PDB file of N, CA and C in Angstrom:
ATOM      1  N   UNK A   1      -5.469  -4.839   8.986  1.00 93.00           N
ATOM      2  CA  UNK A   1      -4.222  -4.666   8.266  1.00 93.00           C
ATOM      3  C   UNK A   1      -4.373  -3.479   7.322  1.00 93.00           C
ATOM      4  N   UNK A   2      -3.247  -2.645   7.114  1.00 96.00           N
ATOM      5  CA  UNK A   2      -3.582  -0.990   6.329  1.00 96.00           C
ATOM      6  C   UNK A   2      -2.796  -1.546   5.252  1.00 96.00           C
ATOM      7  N   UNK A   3      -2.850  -1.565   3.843  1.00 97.00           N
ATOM      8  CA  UNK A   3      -2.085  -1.836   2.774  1.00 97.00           C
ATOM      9  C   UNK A   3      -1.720  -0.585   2.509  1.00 97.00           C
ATOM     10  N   UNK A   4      -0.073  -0.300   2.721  1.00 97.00           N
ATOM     11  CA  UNK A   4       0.980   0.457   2.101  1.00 97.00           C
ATOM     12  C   UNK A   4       0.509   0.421   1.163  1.00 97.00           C
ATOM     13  N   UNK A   5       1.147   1.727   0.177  1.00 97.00           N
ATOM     14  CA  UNK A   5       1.410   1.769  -1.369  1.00 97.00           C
ATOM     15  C   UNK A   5       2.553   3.103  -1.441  1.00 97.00           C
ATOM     16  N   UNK A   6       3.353   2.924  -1.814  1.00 93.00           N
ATOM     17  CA  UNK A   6       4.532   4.098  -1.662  1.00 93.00           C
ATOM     18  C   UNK A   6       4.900   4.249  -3.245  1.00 93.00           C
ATOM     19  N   UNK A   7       4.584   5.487  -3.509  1.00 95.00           N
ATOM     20  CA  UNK A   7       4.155   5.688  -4.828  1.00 95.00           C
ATOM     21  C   UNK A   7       5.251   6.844  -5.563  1.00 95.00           C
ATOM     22  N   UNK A   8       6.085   6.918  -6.520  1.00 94.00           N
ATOM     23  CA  UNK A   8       6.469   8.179  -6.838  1.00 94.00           C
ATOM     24  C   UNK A   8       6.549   7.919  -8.612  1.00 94.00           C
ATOM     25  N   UNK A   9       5.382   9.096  -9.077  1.00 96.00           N
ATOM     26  CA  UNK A   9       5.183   9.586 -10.980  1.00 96.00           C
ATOM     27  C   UNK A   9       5.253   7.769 -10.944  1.00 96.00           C
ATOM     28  N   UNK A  10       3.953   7.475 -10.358  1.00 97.00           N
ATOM     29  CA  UNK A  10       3.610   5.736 -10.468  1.00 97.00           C
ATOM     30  C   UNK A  10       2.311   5.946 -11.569  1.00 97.00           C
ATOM     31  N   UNK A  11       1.844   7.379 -12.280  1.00 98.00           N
ATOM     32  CA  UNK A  11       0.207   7.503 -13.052  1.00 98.00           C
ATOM     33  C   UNK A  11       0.430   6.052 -13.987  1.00 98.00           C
ATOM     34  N   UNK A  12       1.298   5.521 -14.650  1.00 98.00           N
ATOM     35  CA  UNK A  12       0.813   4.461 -15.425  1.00 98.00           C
ATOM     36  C   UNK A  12       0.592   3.411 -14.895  1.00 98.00           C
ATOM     37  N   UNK A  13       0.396   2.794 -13.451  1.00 98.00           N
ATOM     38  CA  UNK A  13       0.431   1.744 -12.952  1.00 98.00           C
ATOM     39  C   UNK A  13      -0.486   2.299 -11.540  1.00 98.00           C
ATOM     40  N   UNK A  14      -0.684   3.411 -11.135  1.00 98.00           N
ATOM     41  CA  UNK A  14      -1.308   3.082  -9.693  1.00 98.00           C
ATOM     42  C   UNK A  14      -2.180   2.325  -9.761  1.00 98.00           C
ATOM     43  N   UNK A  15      -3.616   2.793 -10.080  1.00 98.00           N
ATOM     44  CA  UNK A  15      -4.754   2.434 -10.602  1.00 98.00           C
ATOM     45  C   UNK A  15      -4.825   0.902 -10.394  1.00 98.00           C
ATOM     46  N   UNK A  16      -4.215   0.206 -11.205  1.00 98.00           N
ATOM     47  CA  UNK A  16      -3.839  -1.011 -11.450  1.00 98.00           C
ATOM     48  C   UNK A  16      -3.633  -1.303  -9.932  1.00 98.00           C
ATOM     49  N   UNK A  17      -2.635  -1.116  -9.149  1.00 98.00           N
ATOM     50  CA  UNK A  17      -2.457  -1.025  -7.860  1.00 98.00           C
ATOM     51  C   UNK A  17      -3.803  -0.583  -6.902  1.00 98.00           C
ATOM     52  N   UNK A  18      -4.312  -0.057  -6.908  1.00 98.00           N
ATOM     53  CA  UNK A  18      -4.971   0.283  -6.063  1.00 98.00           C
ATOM     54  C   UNK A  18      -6.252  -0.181  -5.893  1.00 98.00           C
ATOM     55  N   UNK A  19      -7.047  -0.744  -7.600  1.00 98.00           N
ATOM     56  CA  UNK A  19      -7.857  -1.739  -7.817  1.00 98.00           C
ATOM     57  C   UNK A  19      -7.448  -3.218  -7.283  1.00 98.00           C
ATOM     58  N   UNK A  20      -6.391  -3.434  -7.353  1.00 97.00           N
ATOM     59  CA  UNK A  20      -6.322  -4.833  -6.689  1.00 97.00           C
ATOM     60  C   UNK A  20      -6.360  -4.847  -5.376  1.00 97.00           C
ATOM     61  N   UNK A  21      -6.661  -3.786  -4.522  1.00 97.00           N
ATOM     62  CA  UNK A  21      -6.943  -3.650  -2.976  1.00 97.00           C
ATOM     63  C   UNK A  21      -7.870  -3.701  -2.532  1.00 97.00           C
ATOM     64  N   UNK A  22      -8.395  -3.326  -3.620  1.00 96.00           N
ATOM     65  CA  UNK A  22     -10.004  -3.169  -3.282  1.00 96.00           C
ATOM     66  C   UNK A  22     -11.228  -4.146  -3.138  1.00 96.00           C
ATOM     67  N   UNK A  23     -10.554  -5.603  -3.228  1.00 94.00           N
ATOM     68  CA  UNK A  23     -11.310  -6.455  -2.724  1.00 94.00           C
ATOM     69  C   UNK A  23     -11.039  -6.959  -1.101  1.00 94.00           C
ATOM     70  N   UNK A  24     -10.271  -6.034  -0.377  1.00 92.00           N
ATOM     71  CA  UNK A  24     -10.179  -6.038   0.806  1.00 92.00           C
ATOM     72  C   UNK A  24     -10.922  -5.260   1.618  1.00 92.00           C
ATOM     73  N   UNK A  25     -11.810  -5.455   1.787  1.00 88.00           N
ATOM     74  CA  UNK A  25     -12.933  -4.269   2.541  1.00 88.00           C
ATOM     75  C   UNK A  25     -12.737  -4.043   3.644  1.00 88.00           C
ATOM     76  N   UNK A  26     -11.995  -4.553   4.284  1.00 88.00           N
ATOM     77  CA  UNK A  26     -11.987  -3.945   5.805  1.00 88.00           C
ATOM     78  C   UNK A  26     -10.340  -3.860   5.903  1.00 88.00           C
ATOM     79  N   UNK A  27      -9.657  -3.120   5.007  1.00 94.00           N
ATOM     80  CA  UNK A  27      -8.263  -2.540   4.876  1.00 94.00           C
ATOM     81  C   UNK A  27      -8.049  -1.079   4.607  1.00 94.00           C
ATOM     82  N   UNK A  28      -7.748  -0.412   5.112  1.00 96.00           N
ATOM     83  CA  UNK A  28      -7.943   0.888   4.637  1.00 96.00           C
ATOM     84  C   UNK A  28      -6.487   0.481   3.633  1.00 96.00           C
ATOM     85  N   UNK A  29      -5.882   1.704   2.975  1.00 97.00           N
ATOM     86  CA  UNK A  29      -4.847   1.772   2.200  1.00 97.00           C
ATOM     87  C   UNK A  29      -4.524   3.384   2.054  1.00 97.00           C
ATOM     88  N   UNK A  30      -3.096   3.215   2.257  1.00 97.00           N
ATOM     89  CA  UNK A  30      -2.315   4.526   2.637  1.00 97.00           C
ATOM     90  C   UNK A  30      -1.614   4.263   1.246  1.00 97.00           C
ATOM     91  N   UNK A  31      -1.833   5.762   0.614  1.00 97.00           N
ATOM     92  CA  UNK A  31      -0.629   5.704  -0.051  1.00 97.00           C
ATOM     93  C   UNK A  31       0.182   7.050  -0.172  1.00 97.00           C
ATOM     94  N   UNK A  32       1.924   6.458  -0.241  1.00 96.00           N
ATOM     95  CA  UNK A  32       2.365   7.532   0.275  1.00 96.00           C
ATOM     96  C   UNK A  32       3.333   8.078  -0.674  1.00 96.00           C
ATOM     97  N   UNK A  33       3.212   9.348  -1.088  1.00 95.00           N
ATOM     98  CA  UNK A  33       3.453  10.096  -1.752  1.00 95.00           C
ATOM     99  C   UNK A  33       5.200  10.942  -1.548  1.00 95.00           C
ATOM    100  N   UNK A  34       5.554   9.730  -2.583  1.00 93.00           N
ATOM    101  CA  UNK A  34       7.253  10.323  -2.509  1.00 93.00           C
ATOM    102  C   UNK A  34       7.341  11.537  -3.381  1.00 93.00           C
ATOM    103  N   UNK A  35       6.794  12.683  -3.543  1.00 92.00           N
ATOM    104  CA  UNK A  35       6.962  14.075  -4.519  1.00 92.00           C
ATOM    105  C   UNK A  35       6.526  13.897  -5.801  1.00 92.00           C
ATOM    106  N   UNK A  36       5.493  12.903  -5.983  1.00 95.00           N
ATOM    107  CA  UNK A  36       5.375  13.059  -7.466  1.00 95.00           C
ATOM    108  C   UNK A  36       4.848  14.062  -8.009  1.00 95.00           C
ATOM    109  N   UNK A  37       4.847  14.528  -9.733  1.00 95.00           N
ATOM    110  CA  UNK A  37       5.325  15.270 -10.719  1.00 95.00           C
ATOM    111  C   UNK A  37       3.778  15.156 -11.211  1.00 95.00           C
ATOM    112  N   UNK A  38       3.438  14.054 -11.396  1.00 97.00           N
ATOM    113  CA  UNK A  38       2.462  13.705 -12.705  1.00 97.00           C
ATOM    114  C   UNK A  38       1.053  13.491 -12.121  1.00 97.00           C
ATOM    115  N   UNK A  39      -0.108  12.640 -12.403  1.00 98.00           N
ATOM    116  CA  UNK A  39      -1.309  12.457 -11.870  1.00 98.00           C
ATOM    117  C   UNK A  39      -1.635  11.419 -10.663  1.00 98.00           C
ATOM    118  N   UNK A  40      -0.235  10.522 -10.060  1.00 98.00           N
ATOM    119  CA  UNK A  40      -0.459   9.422  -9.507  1.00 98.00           C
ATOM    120  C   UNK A  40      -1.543   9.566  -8.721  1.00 98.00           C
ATOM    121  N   UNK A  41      -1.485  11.156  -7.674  1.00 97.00           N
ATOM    122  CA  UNK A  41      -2.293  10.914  -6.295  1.00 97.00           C
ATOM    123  C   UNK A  41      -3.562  11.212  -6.893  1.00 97.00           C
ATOM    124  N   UNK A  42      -3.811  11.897  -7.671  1.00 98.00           N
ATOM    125  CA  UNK A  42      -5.324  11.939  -8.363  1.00 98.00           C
ATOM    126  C   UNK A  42      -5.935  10.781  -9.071  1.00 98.00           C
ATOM    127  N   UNK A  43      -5.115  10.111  -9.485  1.00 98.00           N
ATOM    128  CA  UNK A  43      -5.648   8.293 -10.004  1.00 98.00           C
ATOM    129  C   UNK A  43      -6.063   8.234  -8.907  1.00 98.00           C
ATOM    130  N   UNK A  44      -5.033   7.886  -8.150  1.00 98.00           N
ATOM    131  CA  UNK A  44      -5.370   6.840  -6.886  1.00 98.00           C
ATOM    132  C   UNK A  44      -6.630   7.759  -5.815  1.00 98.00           C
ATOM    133  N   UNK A  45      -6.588   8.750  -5.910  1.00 98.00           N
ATOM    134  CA  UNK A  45      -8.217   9.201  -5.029  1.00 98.00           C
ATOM    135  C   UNK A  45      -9.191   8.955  -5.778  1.00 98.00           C
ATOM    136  N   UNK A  46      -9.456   8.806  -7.155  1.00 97.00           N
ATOM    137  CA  UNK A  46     -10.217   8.770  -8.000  1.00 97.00           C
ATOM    138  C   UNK A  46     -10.934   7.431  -7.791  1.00 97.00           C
ATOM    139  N   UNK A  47      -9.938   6.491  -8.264  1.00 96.00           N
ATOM    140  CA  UNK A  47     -10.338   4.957  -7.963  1.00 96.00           C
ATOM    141  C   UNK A  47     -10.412   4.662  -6.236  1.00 96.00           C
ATOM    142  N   UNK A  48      -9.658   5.043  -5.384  1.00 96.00           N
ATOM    143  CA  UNK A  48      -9.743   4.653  -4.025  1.00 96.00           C
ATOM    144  C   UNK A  48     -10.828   5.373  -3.004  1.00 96.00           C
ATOM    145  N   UNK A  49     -11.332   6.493  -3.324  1.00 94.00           N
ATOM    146  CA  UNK A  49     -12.310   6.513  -2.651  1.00 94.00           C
ATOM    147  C   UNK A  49     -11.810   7.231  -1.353  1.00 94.00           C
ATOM    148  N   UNK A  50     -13.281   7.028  -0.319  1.00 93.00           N
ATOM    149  CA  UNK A  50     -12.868   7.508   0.956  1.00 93.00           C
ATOM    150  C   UNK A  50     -12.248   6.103   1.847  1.00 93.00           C
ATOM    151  N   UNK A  51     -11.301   5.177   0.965  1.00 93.00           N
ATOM    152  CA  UNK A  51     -10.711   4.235   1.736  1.00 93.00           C
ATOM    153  C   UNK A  51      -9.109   4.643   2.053  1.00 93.00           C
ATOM    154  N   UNK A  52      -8.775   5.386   0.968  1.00 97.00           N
ATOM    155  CA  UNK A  52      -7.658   5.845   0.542  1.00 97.00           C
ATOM    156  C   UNK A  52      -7.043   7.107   1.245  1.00 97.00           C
ATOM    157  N   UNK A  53      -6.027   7.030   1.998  1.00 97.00           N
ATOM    158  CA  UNK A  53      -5.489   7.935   2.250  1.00 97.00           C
ATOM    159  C   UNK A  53      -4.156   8.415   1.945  1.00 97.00           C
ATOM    160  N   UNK A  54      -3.858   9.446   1.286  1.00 97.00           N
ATOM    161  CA  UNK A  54      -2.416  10.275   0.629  1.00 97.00           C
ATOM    162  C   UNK A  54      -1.636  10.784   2.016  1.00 97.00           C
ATOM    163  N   UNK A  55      -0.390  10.275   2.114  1.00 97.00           N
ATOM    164  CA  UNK A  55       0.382  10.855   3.134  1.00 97.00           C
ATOM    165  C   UNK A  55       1.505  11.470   2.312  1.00 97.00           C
ATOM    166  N   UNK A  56       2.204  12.634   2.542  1.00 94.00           N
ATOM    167  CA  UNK A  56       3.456  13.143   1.882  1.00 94.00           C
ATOM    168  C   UNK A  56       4.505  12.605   2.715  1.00 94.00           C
ATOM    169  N   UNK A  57       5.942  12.031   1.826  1.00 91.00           N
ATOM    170  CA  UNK A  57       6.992  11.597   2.765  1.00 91.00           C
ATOM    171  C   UNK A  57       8.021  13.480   2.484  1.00 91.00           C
ATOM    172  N   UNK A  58       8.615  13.637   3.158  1.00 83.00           N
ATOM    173  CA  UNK A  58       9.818  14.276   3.211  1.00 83.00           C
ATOM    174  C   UNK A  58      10.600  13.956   1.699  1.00 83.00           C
ATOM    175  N   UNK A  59      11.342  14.710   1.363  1.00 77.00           N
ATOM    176  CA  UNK A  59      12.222  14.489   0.427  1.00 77.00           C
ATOM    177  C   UNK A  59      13.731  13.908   0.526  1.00 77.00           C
ATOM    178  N   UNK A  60      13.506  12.398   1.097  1.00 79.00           N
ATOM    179  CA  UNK A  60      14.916  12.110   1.448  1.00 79.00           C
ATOM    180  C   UNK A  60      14.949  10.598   1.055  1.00 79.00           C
ATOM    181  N   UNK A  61      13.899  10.472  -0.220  1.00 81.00           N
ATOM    182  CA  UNK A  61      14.075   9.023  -1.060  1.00 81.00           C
ATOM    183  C   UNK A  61      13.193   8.137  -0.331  1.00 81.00           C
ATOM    184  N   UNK A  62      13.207   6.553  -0.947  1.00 84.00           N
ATOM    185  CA  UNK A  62      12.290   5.895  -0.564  1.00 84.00           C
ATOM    186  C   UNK A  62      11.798   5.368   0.560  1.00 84.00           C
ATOM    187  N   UNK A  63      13.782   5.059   1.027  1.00 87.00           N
ATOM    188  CA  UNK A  63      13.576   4.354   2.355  1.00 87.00           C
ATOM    189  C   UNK A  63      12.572   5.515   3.539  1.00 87.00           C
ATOM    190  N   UNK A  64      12.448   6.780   3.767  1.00 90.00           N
ATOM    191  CA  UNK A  64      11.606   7.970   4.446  1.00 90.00           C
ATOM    192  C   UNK A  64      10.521   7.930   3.816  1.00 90.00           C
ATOM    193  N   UNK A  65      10.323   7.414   2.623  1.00 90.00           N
ATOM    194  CA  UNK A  65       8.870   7.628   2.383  1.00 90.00           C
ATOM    195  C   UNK A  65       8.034   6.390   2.994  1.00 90.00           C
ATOM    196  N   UNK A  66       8.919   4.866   2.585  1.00 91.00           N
ATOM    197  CA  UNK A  66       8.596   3.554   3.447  1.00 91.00           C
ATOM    198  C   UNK A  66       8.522   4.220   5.244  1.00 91.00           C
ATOM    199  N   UNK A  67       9.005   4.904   5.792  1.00 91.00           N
ATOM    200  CA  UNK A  67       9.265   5.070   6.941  1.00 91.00           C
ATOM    201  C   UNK A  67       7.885   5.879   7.479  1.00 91.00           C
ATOM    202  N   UNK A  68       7.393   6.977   6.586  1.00 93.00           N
ATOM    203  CA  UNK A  68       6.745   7.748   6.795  1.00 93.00           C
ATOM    204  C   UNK A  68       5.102   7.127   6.626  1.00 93.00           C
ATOM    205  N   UNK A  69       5.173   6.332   5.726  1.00 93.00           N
ATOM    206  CA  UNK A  69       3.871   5.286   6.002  1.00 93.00           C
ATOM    207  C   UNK A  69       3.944   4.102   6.974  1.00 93.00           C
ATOM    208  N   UNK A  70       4.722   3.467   7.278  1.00 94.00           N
ATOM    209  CA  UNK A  70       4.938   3.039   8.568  1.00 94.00           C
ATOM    210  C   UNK A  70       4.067   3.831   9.705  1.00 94.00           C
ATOM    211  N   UNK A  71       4.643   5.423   9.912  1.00 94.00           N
ATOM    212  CA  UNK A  71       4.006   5.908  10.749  1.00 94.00           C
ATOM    213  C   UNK A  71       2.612   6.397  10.738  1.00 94.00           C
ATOM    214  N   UNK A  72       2.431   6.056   9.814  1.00 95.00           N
ATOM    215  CA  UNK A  72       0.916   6.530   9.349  1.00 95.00           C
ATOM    216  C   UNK A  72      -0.444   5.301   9.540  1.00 95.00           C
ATOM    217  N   UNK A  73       0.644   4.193   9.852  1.00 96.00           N
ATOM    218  CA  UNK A  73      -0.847   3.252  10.085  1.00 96.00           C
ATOM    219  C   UNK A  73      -1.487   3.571  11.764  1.00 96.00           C
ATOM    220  N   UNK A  74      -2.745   3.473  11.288  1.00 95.00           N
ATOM    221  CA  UNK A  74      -3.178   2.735  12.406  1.00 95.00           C
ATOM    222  C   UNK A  74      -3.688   1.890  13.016  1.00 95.00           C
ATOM    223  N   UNK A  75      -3.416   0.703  12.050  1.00 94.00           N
ATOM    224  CA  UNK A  75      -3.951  -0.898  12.456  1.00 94.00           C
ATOM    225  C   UNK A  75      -2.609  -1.390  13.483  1.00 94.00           C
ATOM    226  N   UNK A  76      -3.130  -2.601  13.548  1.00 91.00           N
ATOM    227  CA  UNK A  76      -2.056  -3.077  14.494  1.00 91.00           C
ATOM    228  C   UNK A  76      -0.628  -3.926  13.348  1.00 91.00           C
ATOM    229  N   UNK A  77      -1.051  -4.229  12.241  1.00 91.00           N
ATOM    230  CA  UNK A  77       0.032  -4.728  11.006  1.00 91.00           C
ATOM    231  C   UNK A  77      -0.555  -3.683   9.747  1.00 91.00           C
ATOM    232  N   UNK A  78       0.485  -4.272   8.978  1.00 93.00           N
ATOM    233  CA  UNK A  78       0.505  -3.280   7.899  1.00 93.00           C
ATOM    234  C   UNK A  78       0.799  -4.415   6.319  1.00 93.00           C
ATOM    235  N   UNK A  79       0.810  -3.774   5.683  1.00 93.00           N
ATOM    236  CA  UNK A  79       1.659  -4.853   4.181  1.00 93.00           C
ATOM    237  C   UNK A  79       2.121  -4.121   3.384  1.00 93.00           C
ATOM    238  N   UNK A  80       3.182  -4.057   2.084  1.00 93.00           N
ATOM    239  CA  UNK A  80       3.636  -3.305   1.764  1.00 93.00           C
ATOM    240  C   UNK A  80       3.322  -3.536   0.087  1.00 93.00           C
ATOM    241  N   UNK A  81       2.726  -3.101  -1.054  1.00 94.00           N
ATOM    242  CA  UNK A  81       2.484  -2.871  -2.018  1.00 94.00           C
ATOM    243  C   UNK A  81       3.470  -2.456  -3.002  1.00 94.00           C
ATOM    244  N   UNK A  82       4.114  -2.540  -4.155  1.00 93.00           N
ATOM    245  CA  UNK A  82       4.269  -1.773  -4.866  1.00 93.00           C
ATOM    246  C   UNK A  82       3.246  -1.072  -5.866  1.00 93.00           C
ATOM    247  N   UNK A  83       3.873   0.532  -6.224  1.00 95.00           N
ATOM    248  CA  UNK A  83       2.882   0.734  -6.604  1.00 95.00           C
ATOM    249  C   UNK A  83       2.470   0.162  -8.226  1.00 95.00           C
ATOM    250  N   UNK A  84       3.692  -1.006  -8.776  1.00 96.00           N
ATOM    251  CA  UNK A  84       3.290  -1.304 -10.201  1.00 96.00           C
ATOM    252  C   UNK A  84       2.971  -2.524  -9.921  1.00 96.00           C
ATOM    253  N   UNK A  85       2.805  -3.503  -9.028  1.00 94.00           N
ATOM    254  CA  UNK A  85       2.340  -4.575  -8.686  1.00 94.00           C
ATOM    255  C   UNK A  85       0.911  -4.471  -8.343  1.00 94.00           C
ATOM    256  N   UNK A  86       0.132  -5.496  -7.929  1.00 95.00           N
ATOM    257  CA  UNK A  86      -1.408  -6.201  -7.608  1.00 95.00           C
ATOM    258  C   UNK A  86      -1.555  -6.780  -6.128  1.00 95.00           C
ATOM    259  N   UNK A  87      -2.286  -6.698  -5.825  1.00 93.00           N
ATOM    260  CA  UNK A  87      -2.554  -7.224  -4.485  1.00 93.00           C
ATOM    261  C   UNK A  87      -2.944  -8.536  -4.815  1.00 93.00           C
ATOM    262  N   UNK A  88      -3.051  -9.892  -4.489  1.00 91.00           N
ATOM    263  CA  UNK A  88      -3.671 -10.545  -4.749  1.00 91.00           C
ATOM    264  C   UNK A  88      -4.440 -11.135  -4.184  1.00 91.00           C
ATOM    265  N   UNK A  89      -5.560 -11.688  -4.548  1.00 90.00           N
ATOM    266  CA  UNK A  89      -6.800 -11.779  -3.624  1.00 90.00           C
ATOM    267  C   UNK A  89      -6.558 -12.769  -2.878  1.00 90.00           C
ATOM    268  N   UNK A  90      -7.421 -12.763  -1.284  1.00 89.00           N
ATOM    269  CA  UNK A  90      -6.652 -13.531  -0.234  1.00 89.00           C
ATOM    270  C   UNK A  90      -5.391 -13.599   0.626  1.00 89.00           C
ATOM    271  N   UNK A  91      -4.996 -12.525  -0.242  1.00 89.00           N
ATOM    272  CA  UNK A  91      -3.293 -12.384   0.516  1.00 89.00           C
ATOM    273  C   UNK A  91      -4.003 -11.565   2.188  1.00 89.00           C
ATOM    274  N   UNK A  92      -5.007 -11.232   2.250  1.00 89.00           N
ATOM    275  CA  UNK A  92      -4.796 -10.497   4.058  1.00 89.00           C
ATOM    276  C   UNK A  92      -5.354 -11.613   4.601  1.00 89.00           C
ATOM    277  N   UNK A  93      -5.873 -12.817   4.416  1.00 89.00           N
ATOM    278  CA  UNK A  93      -6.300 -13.601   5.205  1.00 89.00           C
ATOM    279  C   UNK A  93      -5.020 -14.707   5.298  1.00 89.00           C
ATOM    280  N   UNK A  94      -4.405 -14.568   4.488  1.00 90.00           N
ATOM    281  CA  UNK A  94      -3.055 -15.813   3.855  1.00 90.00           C
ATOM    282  C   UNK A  94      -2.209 -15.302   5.519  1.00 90.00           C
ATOM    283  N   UNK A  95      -1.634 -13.801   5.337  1.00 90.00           N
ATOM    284  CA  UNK A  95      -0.957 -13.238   6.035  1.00 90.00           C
ATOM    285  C   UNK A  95      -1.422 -13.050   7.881  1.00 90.00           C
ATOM    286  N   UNK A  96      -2.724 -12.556   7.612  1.00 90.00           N
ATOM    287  CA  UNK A  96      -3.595 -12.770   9.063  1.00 90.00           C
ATOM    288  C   UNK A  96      -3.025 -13.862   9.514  1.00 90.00           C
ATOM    289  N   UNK A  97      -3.803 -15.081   8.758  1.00 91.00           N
ATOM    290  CA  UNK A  97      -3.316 -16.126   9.327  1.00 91.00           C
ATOM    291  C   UNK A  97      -1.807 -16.441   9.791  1.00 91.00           C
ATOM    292  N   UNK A  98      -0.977 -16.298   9.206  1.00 90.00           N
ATOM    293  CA  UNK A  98       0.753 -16.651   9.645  1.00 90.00           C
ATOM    294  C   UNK A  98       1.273 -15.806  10.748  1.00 90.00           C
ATOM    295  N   UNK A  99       0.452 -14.475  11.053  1.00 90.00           N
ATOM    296  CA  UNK A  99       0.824 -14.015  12.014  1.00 90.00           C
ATOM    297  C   UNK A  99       0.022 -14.603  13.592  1.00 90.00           C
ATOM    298  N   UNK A 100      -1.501 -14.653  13.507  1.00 91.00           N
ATOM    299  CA  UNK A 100      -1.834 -15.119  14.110  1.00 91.00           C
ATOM    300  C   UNK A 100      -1.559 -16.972  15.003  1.00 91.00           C
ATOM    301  N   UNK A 101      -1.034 -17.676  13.473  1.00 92.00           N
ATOM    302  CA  UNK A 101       0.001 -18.622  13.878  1.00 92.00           C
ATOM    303  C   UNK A 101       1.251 -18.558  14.572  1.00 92.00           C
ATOM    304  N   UNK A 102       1.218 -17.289  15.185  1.00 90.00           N
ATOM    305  CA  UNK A 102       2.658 -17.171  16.165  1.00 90.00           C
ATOM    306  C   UNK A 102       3.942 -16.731  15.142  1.00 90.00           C
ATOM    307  N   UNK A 103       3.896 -16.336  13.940  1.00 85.00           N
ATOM    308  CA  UNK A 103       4.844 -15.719  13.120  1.00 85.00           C
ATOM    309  C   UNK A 103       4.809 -13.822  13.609  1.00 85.00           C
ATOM    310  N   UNK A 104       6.483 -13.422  13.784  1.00 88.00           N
ATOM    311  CA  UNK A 104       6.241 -12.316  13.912  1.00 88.00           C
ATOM    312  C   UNK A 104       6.345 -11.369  12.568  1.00 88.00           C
ATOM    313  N   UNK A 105       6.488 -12.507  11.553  1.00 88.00           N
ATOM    314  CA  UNK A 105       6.888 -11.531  10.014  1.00 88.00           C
ATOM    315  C   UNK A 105       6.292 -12.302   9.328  1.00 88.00           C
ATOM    316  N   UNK A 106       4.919 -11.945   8.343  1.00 87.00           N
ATOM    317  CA  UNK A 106       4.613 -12.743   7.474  1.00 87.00           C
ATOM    318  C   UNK A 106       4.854 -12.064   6.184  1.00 87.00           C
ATOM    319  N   UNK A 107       5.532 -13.233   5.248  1.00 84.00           N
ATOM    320  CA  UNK A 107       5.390 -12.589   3.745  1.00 84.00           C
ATOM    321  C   UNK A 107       5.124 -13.983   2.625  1.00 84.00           C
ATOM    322  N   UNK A 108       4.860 -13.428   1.688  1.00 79.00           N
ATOM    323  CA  UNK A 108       4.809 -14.286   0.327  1.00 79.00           C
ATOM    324  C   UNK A 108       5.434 -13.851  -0.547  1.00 79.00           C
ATOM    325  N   UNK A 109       5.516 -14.973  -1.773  1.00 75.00           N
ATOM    326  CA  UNK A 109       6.126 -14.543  -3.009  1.00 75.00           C
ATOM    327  C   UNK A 109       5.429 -15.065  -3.645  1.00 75.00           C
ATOM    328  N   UNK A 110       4.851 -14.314  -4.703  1.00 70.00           N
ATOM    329  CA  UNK A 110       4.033 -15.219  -5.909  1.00 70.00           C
ATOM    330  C   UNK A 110       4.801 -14.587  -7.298  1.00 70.00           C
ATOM    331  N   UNK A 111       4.955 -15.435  -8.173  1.00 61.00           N
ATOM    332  CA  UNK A 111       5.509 -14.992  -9.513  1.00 61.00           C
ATOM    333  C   UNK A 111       4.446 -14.807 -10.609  1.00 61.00           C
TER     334      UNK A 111
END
């Protein structure tokens, strides 16, 4: 599973984001770069490592930038991050599982 992160002038929160991925070791994580202004993509290489990959979307808003990481995986599923939210631990095995249970859409909500 590749964890999305679709990111735009996200520097006060990637980090935060991108550390909570990182107890997924066998996830790479795309994050995709709607034109930001400020330090986001340099946080996020900083903390992410060679797990992390920066894709640029086009300039035609979020839904193309969601679109443009879409095309950028290459696992067979994907998950979608915000970039001021947390991953939370266990969520790729939570999700593995519901798909592998014959679900063709798995999601959660945690508050």
């Amino acid at each position: 599973m590749t964890i999305l992160i679709a990111a735009r002038n996200a520097a006060a929160t990637i980090e935060r984001a991108v550390a909570s991925c990182l107890g997924e070791p066998d996830a790479p994580i795309v994050l995709v770069d709607d034109h930001s202004t400020d330090s986001t993509i340099a946080r996020a290489q900083a903390l992410g490592g060679a797990r992390l990959r920066v894709v640029h979307a086009a300039a035609e808003g979020v839904s193309a930038a969601r679109q443009t990481g879409l095309d950028a995986v290459e696992t067979d599923v994907a998950a979608w991050l915000d970039a001021d939210d947390e991953w939370v631990p266990g969520r790729l095995a939570r999700l593995t599982a519901m798909l592998r249970g014959g679900c063709d859409v798995a999601t959660e909500a945690i508050d």
